[in-house]
Tab-separated table of C-alpha atoms in Angstrom:
chain	number	residue	atom	x	y	z
A	1	UNK	CA	9.297	-27.563	-48.185
A	2	UNK	CA	11.920	-25.403	-46.329
A	3	UNK	CA	15.513	-26.324	-47.208
A	4	UNK	CA	17.738	-27.423	-44.236
A	5	UNK	CA	19.976	-24.387	-44.511
A	6	UNK	CA	17.109	-21.996	-44.495
A	7	UNK	CA	15.408	-23.913	-41.663
A	8	UNK	CA	18.546	-23.549	-39.498
A	9	UNK	CA	18.854	-19.849	-40.282
A	10	UNK	CA	15.107	-19.364	-39.507
A	11	UNK	CA	15.487	-21.136	-36.094
A	12	UNK	CA	18.560	-19.026	-35.285
A	13	UNK	CA	16.620	-15.803	-35.955
A	14	UNK	CA	13.735	-17.060	-33.786
A	15	UNK	CA	16.202	-18.010	-30.978
A	16	UNK	CA	17.905	-14.631	-31.139
A	17	UNK	CA	14.618	-12.799	-30.877
A	18	UNK	CA	13.519	-14.929	-27.990
A	19	UNK	CA	16.846	-14.339	-26.284
A	20	UNK	CA	16.523	-10.611	-26.772
A	21	UNK	CA	13.058	-10.651	-25.268
A	22	UNK	CA	14.225	-12.617	-22.315
A	23	UNK	CA	17.218	-10.437	-21.673
A	24	UNK	CA	14.910	-7.477	-21.711
A	25	UNK	CA	12.426	-9.037	-19.273
A	26	UNK	CA	15.224	-10.330	-17.070
A	27	UNK	CA	17.104	-6.978	-16.935
A	28	UNK	CA	18.357	-6.395	-13.359
A	29	UNK	CA	16.364	-4.008	-11.277
A	30	UNK	CA	18.858	-1.172	-10.311
A	31	UNK	CA	17.879	0.536	-7.157
A	32	UNK	CA	19.601	3.707	-6.042
A	33	UNK	CA	19.886	4.684	-2.366
A	34	UNK	CA	21.930	6.771	0.139
A	35	UNK	CA	22.971	5.800	3.688
A	36	UNK	CA	19.819	6.392	5.696
A	37	UNK	CA	18.222	4.206	8.417
A	38	UNK	CA	14.823	4.342	6.657
A	39	UNK	CA	16.219	2.646	3.555
A	40	UNK	CA	18.289	-0.017	5.382
A	41	UNK	CA	15.572	-2.560	5.366
A	42	UNK	CA	16.396	-3.099	1.695
A	43	UNK	CA	20.022	-3.980	2.675
A	44	UNK	CA	18.739	-6.117	5.601
A	45	UNK	CA	16.633	-8.073	3.161
A	46	UNK	CA	19.686	-8.544	0.979
A	47	UNK	CA	21.835	-9.606	4.003
A	48	UNK	CA	19.150	-12.077	4.954
A	49	UNK	CA	19.306	-13.516	1.433
A	50	UNK	CA	15.738	-12.662	0.600
A	51	UNK	CA	16.933	-11.354	-2.786
A	52	UNK	CA	19.168	-14.311	-3.739
A	53	UNK	CA	16.744	-15.534	-6.435
A	54	UNK	CA	15.889	-12.045	-7.747
A	55	UNK	CA	17.385	-9.745	-10.316
A	56	UNK	CA	17.907	-6.825	-7.944
A	57	UNK	CA	20.991	-4.668	-7.690
A	58	UNK	CA	21.151	-2.178	-4.728
A	59	UNK	CA	23.443	0.688	-5.612
A	60	UNK	CA	24.423	3.076	-2.773
A	61	UNK	CA	25.500	6.648	-3.653
A	62	UNK	CA	26.679	9.451	-1.313
A	63	UNK	CA	23.910	12.027	-1.700
A	64	UNK	CA	20.278	12.452	-2.800
A	65	UNK	CA	21.482	14.737	-5.649
A	66	UNK	CA	23.614	11.954	-7.055
A	67	UNK	CA	20.832	9.423	-6.806
A	68	UNK	CA	18.362	11.769	-8.552
A	69	UNK	CA	20.882	12.597	-11.261
A	70	UNK	CA	21.615	8.939	-11.967
A	71	UNK	CA	17.868	8.218	-12.223
A	72	UNK	CA	17.352	11.038	-14.705
A	73	UNK	CA	20.216	9.739	-16.760
A	74	UNK	CA	18.571	6.258	-16.961
A	75	UNK	CA	21.347	4.564	-14.931
A	76	UNK	CA	18.809	3.493	-12.276
A	77	UNK	CA	15.313	1.926	-12.579
A	78	UNK	CA	14.158	2.891	-9.021
A	79	UNK	CA	15.308	5.263	-6.357
A	80	UNK	CA	14.728	6.026	-2.685
A	81	UNK	CA	13.978	9.686	-2.268
A	82	UNK	CA	12.359	12.342	-0.141
A	83	UNK	CA	8.864	13.216	-1.293
A	84	UNK	CA	10.051	16.631	-2.519
A	85	UNK	CA	12.629	15.044	-4.744
A	86	UNK	CA	9.858	12.794	-6.215
A	87	UNK	CA	7.841	15.857	-6.937
A	88	UNK	CA	10.701	17.497	-8.760
A	89	UNK	CA	11.155	14.379	-10.854
A	90	UNK	CA	7.370	14.304	-11.679
A	91	UNK	CA	7.494	17.951	-12.864
A	92	UNK	CA	9.746	16.948	-15.829
A	93	UNK	CA	8.801	13.196	-16.152
A	94	UNK	CA	5.129	12.287	-16.229
A	95	UNK	CA	5.729	8.604	-15.772
A	96	UNK	CA	7.001	8.775	-12.138
A	97	UNK	CA	5.226	6.606	-9.561
A	98	UNK	CA	5.462	6.261	-5.778
A	99	UNK	CA	5.139	2.655	-4.689
A	100	UNK	CA	6.298	2.547	-1.092
A	101	UNK	CA	6.620	4.832	1.920
A	102	UNK	CA	9.793	4.006	3.856
A	103	UNK	CA	9.432	6.352	6.806
A	104	UNK	CA	8.057	9.527	8.252
A	105	UNK	CA	10.623	11.702	10.072
A	106	UNK	CA	9.927	12.094	13.712
A	107	UNK	CA	13.015	14.106	14.739
A	108	UNK	CA	15.531	12.666	12.457
A	109	UNK	CA	15.918	15.800	10.330
A	110	UNK	CA	17.612	18.543	12.353
A	111	UNK	CA	19.041	22.013	12.453
A	112	UNK	CA	22.579	21.403	13.878
A	113	UNK	CA	24.354	24.611	15.149
A	114	UNK	CA	27.609	25.749	16.689
A	115	UNK	CA	27.366	25.642	20.525
A	116	UNK	CA	27.703	29.486	20.589
A	117	UNK	CA	24.227	29.731	18.987
A	118	UNK	CA	21.678	29.333	21.719
A	119	UNK	CA	18.427	30.377	20.057
A	120	UNK	CA	16.854	30.493	16.600
A	121	UNK	CA	16.973	34.382	16.759
A	122	UNK	CA	20.782	34.094	17.172
A	123	UNK	CA	20.969	32.657	13.606
A	124	UNK	CA	20.801	36.286	12.370
A	125	UNK	CA	23.893	37.100	10.376
A	126	UNK	CA	25.028	33.478	10.411
A	127	UNK	CA	25.956	31.129	7.576
A	128	UNK	CA	23.641	28.086	7.253
A	129	UNK	CA	24.484	25.030	5.116
A	130	UNK	CA	21.313	23.815	3.304
A	131	UNK	CA	20.906	21.134	0.684
A	132	UNK	CA	19.104	22.508	-2.334
A	133	UNK	CA	16.027	20.330	-1.840
A	134	UNK	CA	12.428	20.635	-0.677
A	135	UNK	CA	13.291	19.271	2.741
A	136	UNK	CA	16.132	21.786	3.147
A	137	UNK	CA	13.965	24.629	2.039
A	138	UNK	CA	10.975	23.562	4.110
A	139	UNK	CA	13.127	23.191	7.254
A	140	UNK	CA	14.726	26.575	6.653
A	141	UNK	CA	11.452	28.384	6.020
A	142	UNK	CA	9.971	27.069	9.325
A	143	UNK	CA	13.177	27.915	11.210
A	144	UNK	CA	13.062	31.485	9.866
A	145	UNK	CA	9.386	31.799	10.614
A	146	UNK	CA	9.831	30.663	14.206
A	147	UNK	CA	12.819	32.953	14.669
A	148	UNK	CA	11.074	35.981	13.282
A	149	UNK	CA	13.792	36.286	10.622
A	150	UNK	CA	13.814	36.939	6.810
A	151	UNK	CA	15.895	34.981	4.369
A	152	UNK	CA	18.131	38.079	3.889
A	153	UNK	CA	19.012	37.902	7.603
A	154	UNK	CA	21.138	34.783	7.016
A	155	UNK	CA	23.542	33.526	4.381
A	156	UNK	CA	22.484	30.241	2.722
A	157	UNK	CA	25.470	28.061	1.800
A	158	UNK	CA	24.483	25.237	-0.668
A	159	UNK	CA	25.743	21.934	0.656
A	160	UNK	CA	25.300	18.150	0.582
A	161	UNK	CA	25.016	16.066	3.692
A	162	UNK	CA	28.456	14.427	3.203
A	163	UNK	CA	29.943	18.018	3.564
A	164	UNK	CA	28.319	18.938	6.822
A	165	UNK	CA	31.005	17.856	9.209
A	166	UNK	CA	33.991	19.355	7.371
A	167	UNK	CA	32.200	22.637	6.807
A	168	UNK	CA	31.345	22.997	10.539
A	169	UNK	CA	34.825	21.811	11.693
A	170	UNK	CA	36.525	24.282	9.359
A	171	UNK	CA	34.177	27.075	10.427
A	172	UNK	CA	32.919	27.583	6.896
A	173	UNK	CA	29.324	27.555	8.189
A	174	UNK	CA	27.729	28.180	11.557
A	175	UNK	CA	24.884	25.701	11.146
A	176	UNK	CA	23.511	23.028	8.856
A	177	UNK	CA	20.129	21.517	8.039
A	178	UNK	CA	21.178	17.803	8.357
A	179	UNK	CA	19.782	14.341	9.076
A	180	UNK	CA	20.834	11.243	10.949
A	181	UNK	CA	23.186	9.475	11.164
A	182	UNK	CA	25.287	12.538	10.126
A	183	UNK	CA	23.306	14.791	12.520
A	184	UNK	CA	23.775	12.297	15.342
A	185	UNK	CA	27.587	12.279	14.784
A	186	UNK	CA	27.581	16.112	14.799
A	187	UNK	CA	25.895	15.973	18.213
A	188	UNK	CA	28.673	13.706	19.444
A	189	UNK	CA	31.182	16.337	18.252
A	190	UNK	CA	29.501	18.954	20.376
A	191	UNK	CA	27.117	20.643	17.959
A	192	UNK	CA	23.614	21.416	19.158
A	193	UNK	CA	20.250	20.201	17.847
A	194	UNK	CA	18.236	23.458	17.827
A	195	UNK	CA	15.243	22.408	15.820
A	196	UNK	CA	13.990	19.110	14.306
A	197	UNK	CA	11.144	17.600	12.237
A	198	UNK	CA	8.928	16.989	15.213
A	199	UNK	CA	8.295	20.686	15.217
A	200	UNK	CA	7.117	20.886	11.605
A	201	UNK	CA	3.355	21.398	10.644
A	202	UNK	CA	3.599	18.810	7.713
A	203	UNK	CA	5.603	15.556	7.728
A	204	UNK	CA	8.825	14.785	5.952
A	205	UNK	CA	8.313	11.514	4.073
A	206	UNK	CA	10.751	9.178	2.311
A	207	UNK	CA	9.445	7.149	-0.564
A	208	UNK	CA	10.418	4.534	-3.204
A	209	UNK	CA	10.009	5.863	-6.796
A	210	UNK	CA	10.057	4.178	-10.173
A	211	UNK	CA	8.807	4.606	-13.750
A	212	UNK	CA	5.745	3.267	-15.478
A	213	UNK	CA	8.033	1.317	-17.810
A	214	UNK	CA	9.672	-0.509	-14.913
A	215	UNK	CA	6.231	-1.398	-13.450
A	216	UNK	CA	5.580	-3.189	-16.787
A	217	UNK	CA	8.940	-4.589	-17.822
A	218	UNK	CA	10.356	-5.398	-14.354
A	219	UNK	CA	7.212	-6.115	-12.415
A	220	UNK	CA	8.441	-9.494	-11.082
A	221	UNK	CA	11.591	-7.986	-9.705
A	222	UNK	CA	9.671	-5.102	-8.120
A	223	UNK	CA	7.323	-7.527	-6.470
A	224	UNK	CA	10.350	-9.465	-5.109
A	225	UNK	CA	11.964	-6.236	-3.847
A	226	UNK	CA	8.832	-5.241	-1.958
A	227	UNK	CA	8.234	-8.691	-0.568
A	228	UNK	CA	11.837	-8.843	0.638
A	229	UNK	CA	11.380	-5.419	2.214
A	230	UNK	CA	8.316	-6.605	4.175
A	231	UNK	CA	10.037	-9.748	5.178
A	232	UNK	CA	12.952	-7.654	6.557
A	233	UNK	CA	10.422	-5.377	8.310
A	234	UNK	CA	8.862	-8.376	9.985
A	235	UNK	CA	12.289	-9.765	10.827
A	236	UNK	CA	13.353	-6.520	12.560
A	237	UNK	CA	10.116	-6.398	14.566
A	238	UNK	CA	10.743	-9.943	15.869
A	239	UNK	CA	14.557	-9.853	16.097
A	240	UNK	CA	15.459	-6.178	16.646
A	241	UNK	CA	18.854	-6.761	18.235
A	242	UNK	CA	20.095	-9.062	15.467
A	243	UNK	CA	18.666	-6.640	12.808
A	244	UNK	CA	20.511	-3.699	14.484
A	245	UNK	CA	23.817	-5.771	14.581
A	246	UNK	CA	23.507	-6.279	10.774
A	247	UNK	CA	22.509	-2.683	9.967
A	248	UNK	CA	24.701	-0.589	12.253
A	249	UNK	CA	28.106	-1.273	10.544
A	250	UNK	CA	26.718	-0.040	7.209
A	251	UNK	CA	25.816	3.322	8.800
A	252	UNK	CA	29.033	3.379	10.877
A	253	UNK	CA	27.313	3.773	14.207
A	254	UNK	CA	26.817	1.495	17.202
A	255	UNK	CA	23.670	-0.617	17.672
A	256	UNK	CA	22.647	1.642	20.628
A	257	UNK	CA	22.927	4.697	18.390
A	258	UNK	CA	20.951	2.930	15.655
A	259	UNK	CA	18.145	2.104	18.106
A	260	UNK	CA	17.949	5.782	19.047
A	261	UNK	CA	17.877	6.749	15.462
A	262	UNK	CA	14.963	4.450	14.672
A	263	UNK	CA	13.074	6.058	17.587
A	264	UNK	CA	13.105	9.269	15.455
A	265	UNK	CA	11.465	7.547	12.503
A	266	UNK	CA	8.030	6.079	11.966
A	267	UNK	CA	8.315	2.971	9.786
A	268	UNK	CA	4.744	2.306	8.581
A	269	UNK	CA	3.624	-1.276	8.784
A	270	UNK	CA	1.589	-2.760	5.845
A	271	UNK	CA	-1.839	-1.672	7.169
A	272	UNK	CA	-0.547	1.798	8.194
A	273	UNK	CA	1.030	2.136	4.757
A	274	UNK	CA	-2.138	1.237	2.942
A	275	UNK	CA	-4.061	3.733	4.988
A	276	UNK	CA	-1.547	6.563	4.153
A	277	UNK	CA	-1.805	5.690	0.409
A	278	UNK	CA	-5.628	5.543	0.474
A	279	UNK	CA	-6.416	8.441	2.768
A	280	UNK	CA	-3.424	10.793	3.378
A	281	UNK	CA	-0.815	10.709	0.584
A	282	UNK	CA	-2.765	12.890	-1.848
A	283	UNK	CA	-3.163	15.590	0.774
A	284	UNK	CA	0.501	15.337	1.830
A	285	UNK	CA	1.687	15.616	-1.783
A	286	UNK	CA	-0.509	18.684	-2.344
A	287	UNK	CA	0.785	20.329	0.792
A	288	UNK	CA	4.454	19.651	0.025
A	289	UNK	CA	3.894	20.877	-3.589
A	290	UNK	CA	2.388	24.131	-2.405
A	291	UNK	CA	5.303	24.790	-0.123
A	292	UNK	CA	7.754	24.005	-2.947
A	293	UNK	CA	6.055	26.353	-5.286
A	294	UNK	CA	6.218	29.116	-2.719
A	295	UNK	CA	9.993	28.697	-2.240
A	296	UNK	CA	10.606	28.335	-6.041
A	297	UNK	CA	11.452	24.624	-6.100
A	298	UNK	CA	8.465	23.754	-8.299
A	299	UNK	CA	7.075	25.893	-11.124
A	300	UNK	CA	3.587	24.589	-11.301
A	301	UNK	CA	0.965	22.657	-9.341
A	302	UNK	CA	1.083	18.837	-9.960
A	303	UNK	CA	-1.744	16.449	-10.269
A	304	UNK	CA	-1.166	14.228	-7.171
A	305	UNK	CA	-2.950	11.338	-8.898
A	306	UNK	CA	-0.146	11.327	-11.445
A	307	UNK	CA	2.197	9.869	-8.827
A	308	UNK	CA	0.031	7.186	-7.406
A	309	UNK	CA	-0.102	3.689	-8.830
A	310	UNK	CA	-3.347	2.174	-10.086
A	311	UNK	CA	-5.130	0.510	-7.165
A	312	UNK	CA	-5.763	-2.533	-9.390
A	313	UNK	CA	-2.037	-3.083	-9.931
A	314	UNK	CA	-0.883	-6.151	-8.043
A	315	UNK	CA	2.302	-5.213	-6.229
């Protein structure tokens, strides 16, 4: 028979192990984002209290570069990202999975130029601020192709989106590859939208990315995150003006400006989303990866199936 002292010690050990297990399974889901209309439904869901009973922490950073760095360092469990950033992650981390498509750019990514530049050909000899990403490289390659210019004809200035306004204002660049709401604010300051994502042959897509380990250890929180997202999507469809009133202050724009911004984004509904995953995403991934290899942003071809979650997984 176990002595009382040993029995208490044994129970304490069991309790400690159970507590450790519970703390692991109940670890908050840390989701990294940047200010971008396509991601705002996550914050709308939080504002509408859809996440009140969930272990979800939304963490907003200034740039895509910061978000990806924090994810690589293990400081985030899930991130919003452009598809090219997801592919760069997948090149060095084989456990990356895409679980949601936020939006498809329909004019929201733009080449903003000084008013003195009136054509793409006039970019010759100019300084263009470009974020070191697939989207920036893709936009720039298409601009050069349409302008009949080579890369050596312009000077590329590495930038991040939060630098665009000051760089243009201080005449340190003549143009930038930007996106809304920053690009919209630049238009208000008098800069010109000379080219945008509607003119691209392949779409710019924003996605939600996580790791295999999170899909296993934080599955409940991920399910709650996605369900809250779809609830917010439905809420905005039924109550657009109230949704815009809630979202606009976070992006520091008016509700009218926000409405215009959403007109430049395609936000796939559930059925459309499923169709993209089932029929189009593999081709889109392969197309983007090919472009990234050509411009030196990827070293090797990726297996697109590596990034897609198992169809049998209940999310």
